[in-house]
GROMACS .gro file of C-alpha atoms in nm:
model
  335
    1MET     CA    1   2.526   2.329   0.552
    2ARG     CA    2   2.636   2.324   0.187
    3GLU     CA    3   2.337   2.407   0.037
    4ASP     CA    4   2.512   2.422  -0.330
    5LEU     CA    5   2.580   2.061  -0.323
    6LEU     CA    6   2.202   1.963  -0.244
    7LYS     CA    7   2.072   2.217  -0.516
    8THR     CA    8   2.329   2.065  -0.782
    9LEU     CA    9   2.206   1.737  -0.677
   10LEU     CA   10   1.813   1.797  -0.677
   11GLU     CA   11   1.881   1.974  -1.049
   12VAL     CA   12   1.988   1.678  -1.224
   13PRO     CA   13   1.747   1.409  -1.333
   14SER     CA   14   1.849   1.043  -1.221
   15VAL     CA   15   1.567   0.803  -1.304
   16SER     CA   16   1.697   0.443  -1.187
   17GLY     CA   17   1.898   0.290  -1.480
   18ASP     CA   18   2.019   0.645  -1.557
   19GLU     CA   19   2.234   0.780  -1.261
   20PHE     CA   20   2.538   0.873  -1.427
   21SER     CA   21   2.499   1.243  -1.401
   22VAL     CA   22   2.467   1.256  -1.046
   23ARG     CA   23   2.805   1.044  -1.046
   24LYS     CA   24   2.967   1.332  -1.231
   25VAL     CA   25   2.793   1.586  -0.959
   26LEU     CA   26   2.945   1.361  -0.670
   27ASN     CA   27   3.275   1.372  -0.847
   28GLU     CA   28   3.301   1.732  -0.877
   29TYR     CA   29   3.227   1.797  -0.513
   30MET     CA   30   3.429   1.511  -0.337
   31GLY     CA   31   3.725   1.475  -0.596
   32ASP     CA   32   3.946   1.734  -0.429
   33TYR     CA   33   3.929   1.510  -0.105
   34PHE     CA   34   3.864   1.156  -0.196
   35GLU     CA   35   3.962   0.945  -0.511
   36GLU     CA   36   3.656   0.813  -0.654
   37ASN     CA   37   3.545   0.408  -0.721
   38THR     CA   38   3.311   0.341  -0.960
   39ASP     CA   39   3.149   0.067  -1.109
   40SER     CA   40   2.961  -0.002  -1.440
   41ILE     CA   41   2.614   0.058  -1.296
   42GLY     CA   42   2.714   0.396  -1.177
   43ASP     CA   43   2.769   0.344  -0.801
   44SER     CA   44   3.009   0.637  -0.653
   45ILE     CA   45   3.244   0.519  -0.372
   46TYR     CA   46   3.464   0.719  -0.131
   47PHE     CA   47   3.718   0.582   0.097
   48LEU     CA   48   3.831   0.759   0.422
   49ASP     CA   49   4.145   0.509   0.556
   50GLY     CA   50   4.158   0.406   0.928
   51PHE     CA   51   4.386   0.221   1.138
   52GLY     CA   52   4.133  -0.002   1.291
   53GLU     CA   53   3.968  -0.338   1.186
   54LYS     CA   54   3.633  -0.170   1.151
   55ARG     CA   55   3.525  -0.075   0.798
   56ILE     CA   56   3.188   0.130   0.823
   57LEU     CA   57   2.977   0.163   0.494
   58MET     CA   58   2.723   0.484   0.484
   59THR     CA   59   2.513   0.461   0.164
   60ALA     CA   60   2.227   0.648   0.024
   61HIS     CA   61   2.064   0.608  -0.298
   62ILE     CA   62   2.108   0.853  -0.613
   63ASP     CA   63   1.811   0.750  -0.831
   64GLU     CA   64   1.491   0.888  -0.837
   65ILE     CA   65   1.143   0.758  -0.964
   66GLY     CA   66   1.052   0.878  -1.303
   67LEU     CA   67   0.907   0.731  -1.641
   68LEU     CA   68   1.057   0.572  -1.952
   69VAL     CA   69   0.932   0.628  -2.313
   70THR     CA   70   0.780   0.322  -2.503
   71GLY     CA   71   0.645   0.454  -2.793
   72ALA     CA   72   0.426   0.757  -2.952
   73THR     CA   73   0.083   0.754  -3.094
   74GLU     CA   74   0.047   0.814  -3.460
   75ASN     CA   75  -0.004   1.210  -3.390
   76GLY     CA   76   0.307   1.255  -3.192
   77PHE     CA   77   0.188   1.201  -2.825
   78LEU     CA   78   0.496   0.972  -2.641
   79LYS     CA   79   0.369   0.649  -2.443
   80VAL     CA   80   0.530   0.575  -2.110
   81THR     CA   81   0.595   0.330  -1.826
   82ASN     CA   82   0.662   0.400  -1.465
   83VAL     CA   83   1.042   0.329  -1.334
   84GLY     CA   84   0.967   0.285  -0.939
   85GLY     CA   85   0.673   0.344  -0.704
   86PHE     CA   86   0.465   0.619  -0.804
   87ASN     CA   87   0.078   0.751  -0.849
   88ALA     CA   88  -0.006   0.792  -1.229
   89LYS     CA   89  -0.250   1.065  -1.142
   90LEU     CA   90   0.022   1.292  -0.995
   91TYR     CA   91   0.167   1.316  -1.343
   92VAL     CA   92  -0.167   1.477  -1.483
   93GLY     CA   93  -0.170   1.795  -1.625
   94HIS     CA   94   0.191   1.827  -1.511
   95GLY     CA   95   0.526   1.982  -1.685
   96VAL     CA   96   0.760   1.732  -1.754
   97LYS     CA   97   1.111   1.676  -1.909
   98ILE     CA   98   1.263   1.388  -2.093
   99CYS     CA   99   1.635   1.324  -2.073
  100THR     CA  100   1.779   1.250  -2.425
  101ALA     CA  101   2.151   1.229  -2.536
  102SER     CA  102   2.097   1.560  -2.717
  103GLY     CA  103   1.964   1.771  -2.413
  104GLU     CA  104   1.627   1.797  -2.267
  105VAL     CA  105   1.306   1.808  -2.427
  106TYR     CA  106   1.005   1.923  -2.235
  107GLY     CA  107   0.653   1.829  -2.253
  108SER     CA  108   0.326   1.831  -2.101
  109VAL     CA  109   0.117   1.540  -1.966
  110VAL     CA  110  -0.232   1.506  -2.147
  111VAL     CA  111  -0.516   1.569  -1.900
  112HIS     CA  112  -0.902   1.541  -1.923
  113SER     CA  113  -1.191   1.473  -1.683
  114ASN     CA  114  -1.229   1.110  -1.765
  115MET     CA  115  -0.897   1.065  -1.610
  116LEU     CA  116  -0.930   1.229  -1.312
  117LYS     CA  117  -1.246   1.031  -1.258
  118ASN     CA  118  -1.049   0.685  -1.319
  119ASN     CA  119  -0.953   0.517  -1.016
  120GLU     CA  120  -0.746   0.261  -1.203
  121PHE     CA  121  -0.572   0.510  -1.387
  122ALA     CA  122  -0.201   0.377  -1.449
  123ALA     CA  123   0.116   0.486  -1.640
  124SER     CA  124   0.009   0.293  -1.948
  125ASP     CA  125  -0.285   0.574  -1.960
  126LEU     CA  126  -0.051   0.872  -1.959
  127LEU     CA  127   0.046   1.059  -2.312
  128ILE     CA  128   0.308   1.337  -2.318
  129ASP     CA  129   0.239   1.618  -2.556
  130ILE     CA  130   0.609   1.753  -2.675
  131GLY     CA  131   0.451   1.944  -2.979
  132ALA     CA  132   0.509   1.677  -3.220
  133LYS     CA  133   0.224   1.617  -3.496
  134THR     CA  134   0.362   1.282  -3.608
  135LYS     CA  135   0.524   0.991  -3.436
  136GLU     CA  136   0.820   1.005  -3.684
  137GLU     CA  137   0.864   1.408  -3.567
  138ALA     CA  138   0.854   1.266  -3.220
  139PHE     CA  139   1.140   1.034  -3.256
  140SER     CA  140   1.338   1.268  -3.404
  141LYS     CA  141   1.361   1.418  -3.086
  142VAL     CA  142   1.280   1.144  -2.834
  143GLN     CA  143   1.430   0.774  -2.835
  144LEU     CA  144   1.279   0.462  -2.665
  145GLY     CA  145   1.388   0.454  -2.353
  146ASN     CA  146   1.454   0.794  -2.266
  147THR     CA  147   1.375   0.879  -1.918
  148VAL     CA  148   1.114   1.153  -1.789
  149VAL     CA  149   1.088   1.341  -1.454
  150PHE     CA  150   0.872   1.601  -1.308
  151ASP     CA  151   0.981   1.948  -1.475
  152THR     CA  152   1.004   2.136  -1.125
  153HIS     CA  153   1.265   2.380  -0.938
  154VAL     CA  154   1.447   2.377  -0.600
  155ARG     CA  155   1.208   2.603  -0.385
  156GLN     CA  156   1.308   2.746  -0.037
  157LEU     CA  157   1.030   2.746   0.188
  158MET     CA  158   0.991   2.917   0.544
  159ASN     CA  159   1.130   2.758   0.839
  160ASP     CA  160   1.462   2.617   0.689
  161CYS     CA  161   1.239   2.394   0.467
  162VAL     CA  162   1.325   2.302   0.100
  163SER     CA  163   1.082   2.173  -0.178
  164ALA     CA  164   1.192   1.987  -0.466
  165ARG     CA  165   1.163   1.693  -0.688
  166GLY     CA  166   1.387   1.364  -0.558
  167LEU     CA  167   1.468   1.475  -0.217
  168ASP     CA  168   1.393   1.067  -0.174
  169ASP     CA  169   1.691   1.007  -0.147
  170LYS     CA  170   1.926   1.309  -0.235
  171SER     CA  171   1.889   1.448   0.073
  172GLY     CA  172   2.057   1.127   0.219
  173VAL     CA  173   2.318   1.146  -0.025
  174TYR     CA  174   2.402   1.518   0.082
  175VAL     CA  175   2.422   1.370   0.422
  176VAL     CA  176   2.666   1.056   0.343
  177MET     CA  177   2.897   1.294   0.151
  178GLU     CA  178   2.894   1.608   0.400
  179THR     CA  179   2.952   1.353   0.680
  180LEU     CA  180   3.247   1.196   0.510
  181LYS     CA  181   3.427   1.537   0.435
  182ARG     CA  182   3.363   1.639   0.823
  183MET     CA  183   3.539   1.312   0.918
  184ARG     CA  184   3.852   1.424   0.694
  185GLU     CA  185   3.913   1.665   1.027
  186LYS     CA  186   3.838   1.432   1.279
  187GLN     CA  187   3.977   1.176   1.468
  188HIS     CA  188   3.863   0.796   1.377
  189LYS     CA  189   3.984   0.445   1.403
  190ALA     CA  190   3.771   0.277   1.115
  191THR     CA  191   3.798   0.287   0.773
  192ILE     CA  192   3.488   0.463   0.667
  193ILE     CA  193   3.346   0.418   0.318
  194GLY     CA  194   3.078   0.651   0.164
  195ALA     CA  195   2.853   0.555  -0.177
  196GLY     CA  196   2.595   0.694  -0.356
  197THR     CA  197   2.411   0.359  -0.487
  198VAL     CA  198   2.199   0.331  -0.775
  199GLY     CA  199   1.870   0.137  -0.830
  200GLU     CA  200   1.705   0.146  -0.469
  201GLU     CA  201   1.381   0.243  -0.638
  202THR     CA  202   1.376  -0.053  -0.855
  203SER     CA  203   1.600  -0.370  -0.753
  204GLN     CA  204   1.843  -0.217  -0.493
  205HIS     CA  205   2.093  -0.397  -0.705
  206GLY     CA  206   2.359  -0.086  -0.642
  207ALA     CA  207   2.335  -0.165  -0.272
  208VAL     CA  208   2.421  -0.521  -0.320
  209TRP     CA  209   2.731  -0.443  -0.563
  210VAL     CA  210   2.872  -0.195  -0.338
  211ALA     CA  211   2.874  -0.409  -0.021
  212ASN     CA  212   3.013  -0.692  -0.215
  213ARG     CA  213   3.276  -0.486  -0.311
  214VAL     CA  214   3.394  -0.308   0.028
  215LYS     CA  215   3.312  -0.584   0.274
  216PRO     CA  216   3.188  -0.352   0.553
  217THR     CA  217   3.163  -0.454   0.918
  218GLU     CA  218   2.868  -0.249   0.966
  219ALA     CA  219   2.670  -0.016   0.760
  220ILE     CA  220   2.432   0.287   0.790
  221VAL     CA  221   2.192   0.343   0.524
  222VAL     CA  222   2.078   0.696   0.500
  223ASP     CA  223   1.696   0.730   0.318
  224VAL     CA  224   1.382   0.943   0.378
  225THR     CA  225   1.056   0.810   0.565
  226TYR     CA  226   0.715   0.950   0.556
  227THR     CA  227   0.617   1.244   0.835
  228SER     CA  228   0.282   1.262   0.996
  229ASP     CA  229   0.260   1.597   1.068
  230TYR     CA  230   0.020   1.746   0.781
  231GLU     CA  231  -0.337   1.670   0.702
  232GLY     CA  232  -0.418   1.277   0.618
  233MET     CA  233  -0.127   1.155   0.798
  234THR     CA  234  -0.185   1.220   1.162
  235ASN     CA  235  -0.174   0.826   1.224
  236ALA     CA  236   0.112   0.746   1.045
  237LYS     CA  237   0.187   0.393   0.995
  238TRP     CA  238   0.499   0.384   1.184
  239GLY     CA  239   0.477   0.655   1.452
  240GLU     CA  240   0.480   1.023   1.516
  241VAL     CA  241   0.741   1.204   1.281
  242LYS     CA  242   0.755   1.558   1.215
  243LEU     CA  243   0.960   1.789   1.022
  244GLY     CA  244   1.232   1.961   1.219
  245LYS     CA  245   1.246   1.729   1.489
  246GLY     CA  246   1.578   1.550   1.399
  247PRO     CA  247   1.663   1.248   1.186
  248VAL     CA  248   1.471   0.925   1.258
  249LEU     CA  249   1.620   0.599   1.378
  250CYS     CA  250   1.429   0.265   1.275
  251VAL     CA  251   1.367  -0.004   1.523
  252ASN     CA  252   1.290  -0.305   1.323
  253PRO     CA  253   1.402  -0.689   1.306
  254ILE     CA  254   1.663  -0.619   1.062
  255CYS     CA  255   1.812  -0.273   1.242
  256ASP     CA  256   2.124  -0.352   1.513
  257ARG     CA  257   1.999  -0.274   1.846
  258LYS     CA  258   2.355  -0.215   1.965
  259ILE     CA  259   2.446   0.024   1.685
  260ASN     CA  260   2.098   0.193   1.738
  261GLN     CA  261   2.110   0.216   2.100
  262LYS     CA  262   2.509   0.373   2.022
  263LEU     CA  263   2.323   0.641   1.816
  264MET     CA  264   2.055   0.713   2.057
  265GLU     CA  265   2.310   0.770   2.369
  266LEU     CA  266   2.543   0.984   2.137
  267ALA     CA  267   2.245   1.196   2.057
  268LYS     CA  268   2.115   1.246   2.402
  269GLU     CA  269   2.480   1.331   2.519
  270LYS     CA  270   2.553   1.598   2.231
  271GLY     CA  271   2.229   1.738   2.227
  272ILE     CA  272   2.126   1.630   1.880
  273PRO     CA  273   1.751   1.574   1.848
  274TYR     CA  274   1.614   1.261   1.708
  275GLN     CA  275   1.331   1.063   1.656
  276VAL     CA  276   1.212   0.693   1.627
  277GLU     CA  277   0.995   0.469   1.393
  278VAL     CA  278   0.930   0.123   1.457
  279SER     CA  279   0.811  -0.136   1.184
  280GLY     CA  280   0.770  -0.536   1.208
  281GLY     CA  281   0.951  -0.653   0.888
  282ARG     CA  282   1.159  -0.513   0.606
  283SER     CA  283   1.297  -0.149   0.606
  284CYS     CA  284   1.212  -0.118   0.212
  285THR     CA  285   1.524   0.035   0.176
  286ASP     CA  286   1.906  -0.053   0.080
  287ALA     CA  287   1.950  -0.160   0.430
  288ASP     CA  288   1.743  -0.499   0.332
  289GLU     CA  289   2.011  -0.605   0.100
  290ILE     CA  290   2.305  -0.489   0.266
  291HIS     CA  291   2.213  -0.686   0.580
  292ILE     CA  292   2.262  -0.999   0.369
  293VAL     CA  293   2.571  -0.949   0.165
  294GLY     CA  294   2.817  -1.212   0.231
  295LYS     CA  295   2.835  -1.344   0.612
  296GLY     CA  296   2.585  -1.061   0.716
  297VAL     CA  297   2.643  -0.718   0.816
  298PRO     CA  298   2.476  -0.511   1.074
  299VAL     CA  299   2.287  -0.219   0.949
  300VAL     CA  300   2.105   0.054   1.111
  301LEU     CA  301   1.855   0.276   0.909
  302VAL     CA  302   1.895   0.683   0.993
  303SER     CA  303   1.605   0.850   0.778
  304ILE     CA  304   1.519   1.230   0.693
  305PRO     CA  305   1.185   1.301   0.765
  306LEU     CA  306   1.007   1.387   0.445
  307ARG     CA  307   0.672   1.515   0.325
  308TYR     CA  308   0.502   1.409   0.018
  309MET     CA  309   0.736   1.150  -0.098
  310HIS     CA  310   0.738   1.060  -0.456
  311SER     CA  311   0.545   1.359  -0.597
  312PRO     CA  312   0.684   1.667  -0.782
  313ALA     CA  313   0.729   1.887  -0.460
  314GLU     CA  314   0.865   1.695  -0.188
  315VAL     CA  315   0.969   1.894   0.159
  316VAL     CA  316   1.229   1.867   0.394
  317ASP     CA  317   1.345   2.091   0.673
  318LYS     CA  318   1.748   2.170   0.657
  319LYS     CA  319   1.797   2.137   1.014
  320ASP     CA  320   1.734   1.753   1.016
  321LEU     CA  321   1.972   1.709   0.716
  322GLU     CA  322   2.253   1.900   0.967
  323HIS     CA  323   2.138   1.695   1.261
  324ALA     CA  324   2.203   1.383   1.045
  325VAL     CA  325   2.551   1.474   0.987
  326GLU     CA  326   2.607   1.556   1.321
  327LEU     CA  327   2.488   1.251   1.454
  328LEU     CA  328   2.653   1.053   1.219
  329THR     CA  329   2.985   1.235   1.268
  330ALA     CA  330   2.968   1.181   1.639
  331TYR     CA  331   2.915   0.802   1.580
  332LEU     CA  332   3.181   0.735   1.348
  333GLU     CA  333   3.444   0.949   1.589
  334ASN     CA  334   3.344   0.687   1.845
  335ALA     CA  335   3.344   0.365   1.655
   0.00000   0.00000   0.00000
């Protein structure tokens, strides 16, 4: 697998609403092979023309959760609010970086014992220490609306695992873009469209913009899903999902059963491991919005098993990413 793309994607902060740096990374990676189509909110779209009538859209979201600077105390500590779903206690005592127009500013989230005891602790209770002594000094370096992410690193773990912030959903972005590149060397009838969408963690508006623009006849959304293979998650809500056991196909009222069945048949035929999760309602991914665009779009959800979602050290198995690419490539060859 092309680890350089995944690593570069993970190193670039991209809190919802501020994803343009990821678009630059994708264009550098894909630009020699595809012409980039963009929009004003930061979606990146790449086309691989076919001669058939099908138009298959593959998407993964490029945004991540984080914080926004909302103010500062008189003695220079930054106030914030959250962007996307998260647990405020995960930030307490953690290093962070603030993304400003002039570069990154580093800080430490204030921690004291009362915070850890407070069960109702929220984003509005967080304060970030950047070393400033006054409000004026803080705002000489930081502006209202600047985004904030965990200050973490991409780490290689044992058994092909990777730990990083933002694997939700840059692991999916990697799968979509790598699949699209491999399909350049394959025979295919369908026009294939690969997109990195913005805003999934907050509004899912990027997926709506993209689907309305490209008018797909069907869509494959690549995101992440919870695993059940560590302490405290033995009875996962949607079933048994483990790292290293392959991508996860979602069976629910939104996901198209015919496409899912074809994916399962191809996986068995090609010897590609896969897993199944079941849910009875919305998928809580971009699939929910793409499904109802225009006259309706048949959609499936292919997920990467992920440990510790929305934490500073999410974990995936690189084998699952490679198997996801192999499965999607097999499907697109036969579409």
